Tab-separated table of C-alpha atoms in Angstrom:
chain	number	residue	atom	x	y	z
U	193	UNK	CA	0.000	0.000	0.000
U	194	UNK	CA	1.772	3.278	-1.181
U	195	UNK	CA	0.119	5.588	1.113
U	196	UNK	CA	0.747	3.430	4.138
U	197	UNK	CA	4.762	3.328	3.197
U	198	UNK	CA	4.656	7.212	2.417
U	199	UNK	CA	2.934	7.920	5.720
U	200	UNK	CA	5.845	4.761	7.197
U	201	UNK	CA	8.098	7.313	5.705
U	202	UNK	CA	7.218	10.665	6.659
U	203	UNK	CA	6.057	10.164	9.659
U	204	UNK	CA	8.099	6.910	11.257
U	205	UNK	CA	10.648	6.967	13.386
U	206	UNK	CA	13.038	4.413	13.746
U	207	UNK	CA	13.764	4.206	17.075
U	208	UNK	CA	16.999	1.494	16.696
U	209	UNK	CA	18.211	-1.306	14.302
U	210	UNK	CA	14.603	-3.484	15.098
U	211	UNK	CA	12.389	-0.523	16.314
U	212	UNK	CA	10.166	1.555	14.147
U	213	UNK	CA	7.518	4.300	15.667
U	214	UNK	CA	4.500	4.401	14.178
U	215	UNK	CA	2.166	6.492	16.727
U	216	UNK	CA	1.112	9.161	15.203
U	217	UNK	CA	-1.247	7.465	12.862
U	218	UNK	CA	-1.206	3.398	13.901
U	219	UNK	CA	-0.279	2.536	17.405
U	220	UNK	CA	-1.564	5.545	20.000
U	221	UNK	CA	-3.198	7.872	17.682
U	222	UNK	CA	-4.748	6.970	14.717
U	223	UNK	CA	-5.725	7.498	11.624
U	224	UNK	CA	-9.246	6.515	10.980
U	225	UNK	CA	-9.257	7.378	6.624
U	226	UNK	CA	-5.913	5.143	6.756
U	227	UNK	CA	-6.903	2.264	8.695
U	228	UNK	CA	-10.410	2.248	6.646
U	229	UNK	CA	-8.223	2.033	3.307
U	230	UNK	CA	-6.206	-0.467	5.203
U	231	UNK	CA	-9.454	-2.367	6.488
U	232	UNK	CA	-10.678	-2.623	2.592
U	233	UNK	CA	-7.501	-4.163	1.385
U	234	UNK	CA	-7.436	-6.631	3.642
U	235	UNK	CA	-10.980	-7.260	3.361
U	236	UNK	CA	-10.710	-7.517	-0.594
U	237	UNK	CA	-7.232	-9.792	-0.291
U	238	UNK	CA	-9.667	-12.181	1.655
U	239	UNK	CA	-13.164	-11.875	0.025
U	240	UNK	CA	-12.926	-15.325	-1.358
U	241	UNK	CA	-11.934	-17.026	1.868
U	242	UNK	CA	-15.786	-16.854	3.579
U	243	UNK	CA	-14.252	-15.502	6.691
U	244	UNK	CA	-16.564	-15.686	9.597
U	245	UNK	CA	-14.506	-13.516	12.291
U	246	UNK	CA	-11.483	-11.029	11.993
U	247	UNK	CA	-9.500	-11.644	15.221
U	248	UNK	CA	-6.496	-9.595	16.526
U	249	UNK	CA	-5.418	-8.610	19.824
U	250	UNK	CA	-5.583	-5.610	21.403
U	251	UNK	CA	-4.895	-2.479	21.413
U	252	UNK	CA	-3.390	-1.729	18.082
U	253	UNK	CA	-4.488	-4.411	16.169
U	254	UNK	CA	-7.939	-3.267	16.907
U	255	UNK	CA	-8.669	-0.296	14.504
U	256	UNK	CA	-7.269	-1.752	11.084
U	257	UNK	CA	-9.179	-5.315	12.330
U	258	UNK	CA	-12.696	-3.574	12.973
U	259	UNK	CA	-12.513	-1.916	9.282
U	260	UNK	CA	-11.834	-5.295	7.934
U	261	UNK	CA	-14.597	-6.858	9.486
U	262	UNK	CA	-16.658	-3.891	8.479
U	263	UNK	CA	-15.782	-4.892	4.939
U	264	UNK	CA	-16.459	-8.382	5.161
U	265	UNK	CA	-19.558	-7.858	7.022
U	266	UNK	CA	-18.424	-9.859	9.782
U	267	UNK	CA	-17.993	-9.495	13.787
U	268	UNK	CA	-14.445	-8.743	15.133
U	269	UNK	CA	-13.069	-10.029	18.489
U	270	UNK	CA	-10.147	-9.209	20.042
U	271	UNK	CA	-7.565	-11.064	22.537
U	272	UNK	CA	-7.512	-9.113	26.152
U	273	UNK	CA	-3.859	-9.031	27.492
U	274	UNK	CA	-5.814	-8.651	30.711
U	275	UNK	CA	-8.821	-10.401	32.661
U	276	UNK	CA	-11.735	-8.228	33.382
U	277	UNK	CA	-14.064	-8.513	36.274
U	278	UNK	CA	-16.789	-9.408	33.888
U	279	UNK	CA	-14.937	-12.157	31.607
U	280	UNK	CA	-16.017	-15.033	33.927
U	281	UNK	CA	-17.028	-17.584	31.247
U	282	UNK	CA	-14.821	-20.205	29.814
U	283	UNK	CA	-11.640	-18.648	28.614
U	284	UNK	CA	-9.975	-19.512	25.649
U	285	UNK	CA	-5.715	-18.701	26.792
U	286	UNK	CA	-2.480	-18.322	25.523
U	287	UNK	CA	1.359	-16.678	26.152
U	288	UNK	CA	2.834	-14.354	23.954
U	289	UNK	CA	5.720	-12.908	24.343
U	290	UNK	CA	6.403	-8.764	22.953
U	291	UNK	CA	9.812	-7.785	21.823
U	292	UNK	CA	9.183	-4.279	21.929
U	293	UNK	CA	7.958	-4.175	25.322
U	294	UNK	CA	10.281	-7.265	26.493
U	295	UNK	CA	7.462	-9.195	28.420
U	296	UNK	CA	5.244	-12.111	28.352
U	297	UNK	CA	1.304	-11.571	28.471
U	298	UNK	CA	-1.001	-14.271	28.980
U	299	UNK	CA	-4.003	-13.215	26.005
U	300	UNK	CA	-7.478	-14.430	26.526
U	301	UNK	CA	-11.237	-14.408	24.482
U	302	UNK	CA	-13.786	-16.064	25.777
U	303	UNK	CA	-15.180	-18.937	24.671
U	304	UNK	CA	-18.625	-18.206	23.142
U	305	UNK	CA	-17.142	-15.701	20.257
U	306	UNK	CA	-14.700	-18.226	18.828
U	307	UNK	CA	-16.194	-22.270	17.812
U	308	UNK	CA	-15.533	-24.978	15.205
U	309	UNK	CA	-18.080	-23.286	12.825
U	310	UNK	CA	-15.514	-19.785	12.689
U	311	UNK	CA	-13.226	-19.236	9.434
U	312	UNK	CA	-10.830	-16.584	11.043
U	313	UNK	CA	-8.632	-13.650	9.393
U	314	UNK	CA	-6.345	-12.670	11.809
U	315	UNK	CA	-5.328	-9.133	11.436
U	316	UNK	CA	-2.393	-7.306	13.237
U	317	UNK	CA	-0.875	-4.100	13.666
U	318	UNK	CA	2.782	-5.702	13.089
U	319	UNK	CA	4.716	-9.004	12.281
U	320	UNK	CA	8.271	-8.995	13.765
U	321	UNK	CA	9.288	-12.701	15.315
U	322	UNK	CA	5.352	-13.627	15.012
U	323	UNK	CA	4.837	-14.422	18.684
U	324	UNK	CA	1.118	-12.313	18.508
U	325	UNK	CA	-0.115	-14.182	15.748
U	326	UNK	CA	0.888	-17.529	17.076
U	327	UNK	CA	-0.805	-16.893	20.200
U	328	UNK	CA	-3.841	-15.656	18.347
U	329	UNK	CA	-3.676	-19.059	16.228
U	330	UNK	CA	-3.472	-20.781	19.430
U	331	UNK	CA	-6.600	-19.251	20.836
U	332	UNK	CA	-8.286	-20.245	17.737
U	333	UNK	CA	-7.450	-23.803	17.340
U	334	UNK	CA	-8.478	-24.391	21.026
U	335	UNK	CA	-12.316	-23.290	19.848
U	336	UNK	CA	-11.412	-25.686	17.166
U	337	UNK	CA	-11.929	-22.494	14.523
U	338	UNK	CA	-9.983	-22.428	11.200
U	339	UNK	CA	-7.201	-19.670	10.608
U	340	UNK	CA	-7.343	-19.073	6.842
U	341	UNK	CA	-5.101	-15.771	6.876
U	342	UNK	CA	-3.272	-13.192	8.440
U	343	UNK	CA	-3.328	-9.428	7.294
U	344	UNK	CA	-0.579	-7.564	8.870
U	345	UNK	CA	-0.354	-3.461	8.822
U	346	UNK	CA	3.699	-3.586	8.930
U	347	UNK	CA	5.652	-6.377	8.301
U	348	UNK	CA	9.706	-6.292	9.638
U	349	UNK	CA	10.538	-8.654	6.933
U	350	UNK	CA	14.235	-9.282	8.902
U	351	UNK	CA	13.084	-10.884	11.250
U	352	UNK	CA	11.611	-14.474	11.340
U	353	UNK	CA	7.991	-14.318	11.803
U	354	UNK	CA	6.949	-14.940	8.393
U	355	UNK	CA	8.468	-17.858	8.144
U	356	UNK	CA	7.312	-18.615	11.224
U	357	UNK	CA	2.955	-18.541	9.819
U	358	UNK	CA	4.008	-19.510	6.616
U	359	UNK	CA	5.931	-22.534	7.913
U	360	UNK	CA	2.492	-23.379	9.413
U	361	UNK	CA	0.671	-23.189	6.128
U	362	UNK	CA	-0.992	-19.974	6.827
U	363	UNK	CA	-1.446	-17.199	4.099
U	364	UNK	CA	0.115	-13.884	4.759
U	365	UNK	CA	-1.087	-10.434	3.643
U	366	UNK	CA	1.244	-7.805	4.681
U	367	UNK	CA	0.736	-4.456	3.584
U	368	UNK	CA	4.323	-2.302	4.237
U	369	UNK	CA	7.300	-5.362	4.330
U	370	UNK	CA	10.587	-3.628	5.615
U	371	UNK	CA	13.412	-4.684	4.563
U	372	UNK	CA	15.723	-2.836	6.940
U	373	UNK	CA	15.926	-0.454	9.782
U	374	UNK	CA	19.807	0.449	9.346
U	375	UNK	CA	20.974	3.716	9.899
U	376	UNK	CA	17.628	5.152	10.961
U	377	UNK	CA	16.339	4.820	7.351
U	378	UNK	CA	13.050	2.586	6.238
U	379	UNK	CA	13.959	0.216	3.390
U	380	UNK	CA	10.801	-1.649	1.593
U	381	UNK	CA	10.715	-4.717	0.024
U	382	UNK	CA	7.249	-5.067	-2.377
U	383	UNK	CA	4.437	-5.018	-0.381
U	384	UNK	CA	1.843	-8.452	-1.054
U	385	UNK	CA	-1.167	-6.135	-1.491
């Protein structure tokens, strides 16, 4: 997506050789006309699939996963990194661990949004080692749902998590693939929609 690289661009910062700062329009503000253009692509890369539920996990993952859904017409659920007083049903659970904040967090949905009937996209903000989406995958195949894709926002292309989902069969839609981080310049590779 051109205008997601030219906003990567102008308004990034790389913050070290495997950090890139994206929150001014993705990850703490955000940009609602990008992340519906973002939602669409995703939602037309996938149109064939008959996906049932977008799933992601919160908190950036949300806004480029709810446009998605809005384009397939389906619902979208996220993972909580945290229990809630009122999420006393039959949790679905999983570790993931975050390399940009350096810590583990046990992700949860509950039980009656994911089942064996559910065709899931998965849809993150970014795809660095892969650790998010395998937890997400993990949620899913303990409802006994189906993971036919993952859309990612920004993939960091040097490191391993592609490999990782596409070692498991899965198909993987990423929008902005970076090549490199070196010497606080963005490098692309081509982009798969």
């Amino acid at each position: 997506m051109k205008e997601l690289m030219g906003r990567i661009e102008n308004d990034g910062h790389v913050l070290g050789e495997g950090v890139l700062k994206v929150d001014s329009f993705v990850t703490h503000q955000v940009d609602p006309v990008l992340m519906e253009k973002i939602g669409k692509q995703f939602a037309a890369c996938f149109a064939d699939r008959q996906i049932t539920k977008v799933v992601t996990i919160e908190a950036s993952g949300i806004a480029p996963a709810l446009f998605a859904a809005q384009h397939l017409g389906v619902p979208m659920v996220f993972a909580r990194k945290s229990k809630s007083l009122t999420m006393n049903e039959e949790l679905l659970t999983a570790d993931v661990y975050s390399f940009t904040k350096q810590t583990t967090s046990t992700i949860s949905i509950s039980h009656k949004f994911l089942s064996a009937e559910d065709n899931v996209l998965i849809v993150d903000d970014f795809l660095a080692n892969g650790q998010a989406a395998k937890g997400l995958i993990e949620l899913c195949r303990q409802a006994g749902a189906h993971v036919d894709g993952i859309g990612i926002v920004i993939e960091k292309s040097f490191q391993d998590g592609r490999l990782l989902l596409e070692e498991m069969g899965l198909k993987v839609v990423s929008l902005a693939r970076i090549d490199s981080l070196s010497d606080g310049k963005v490098t692309f590779l081509k982009e798969d929609a």
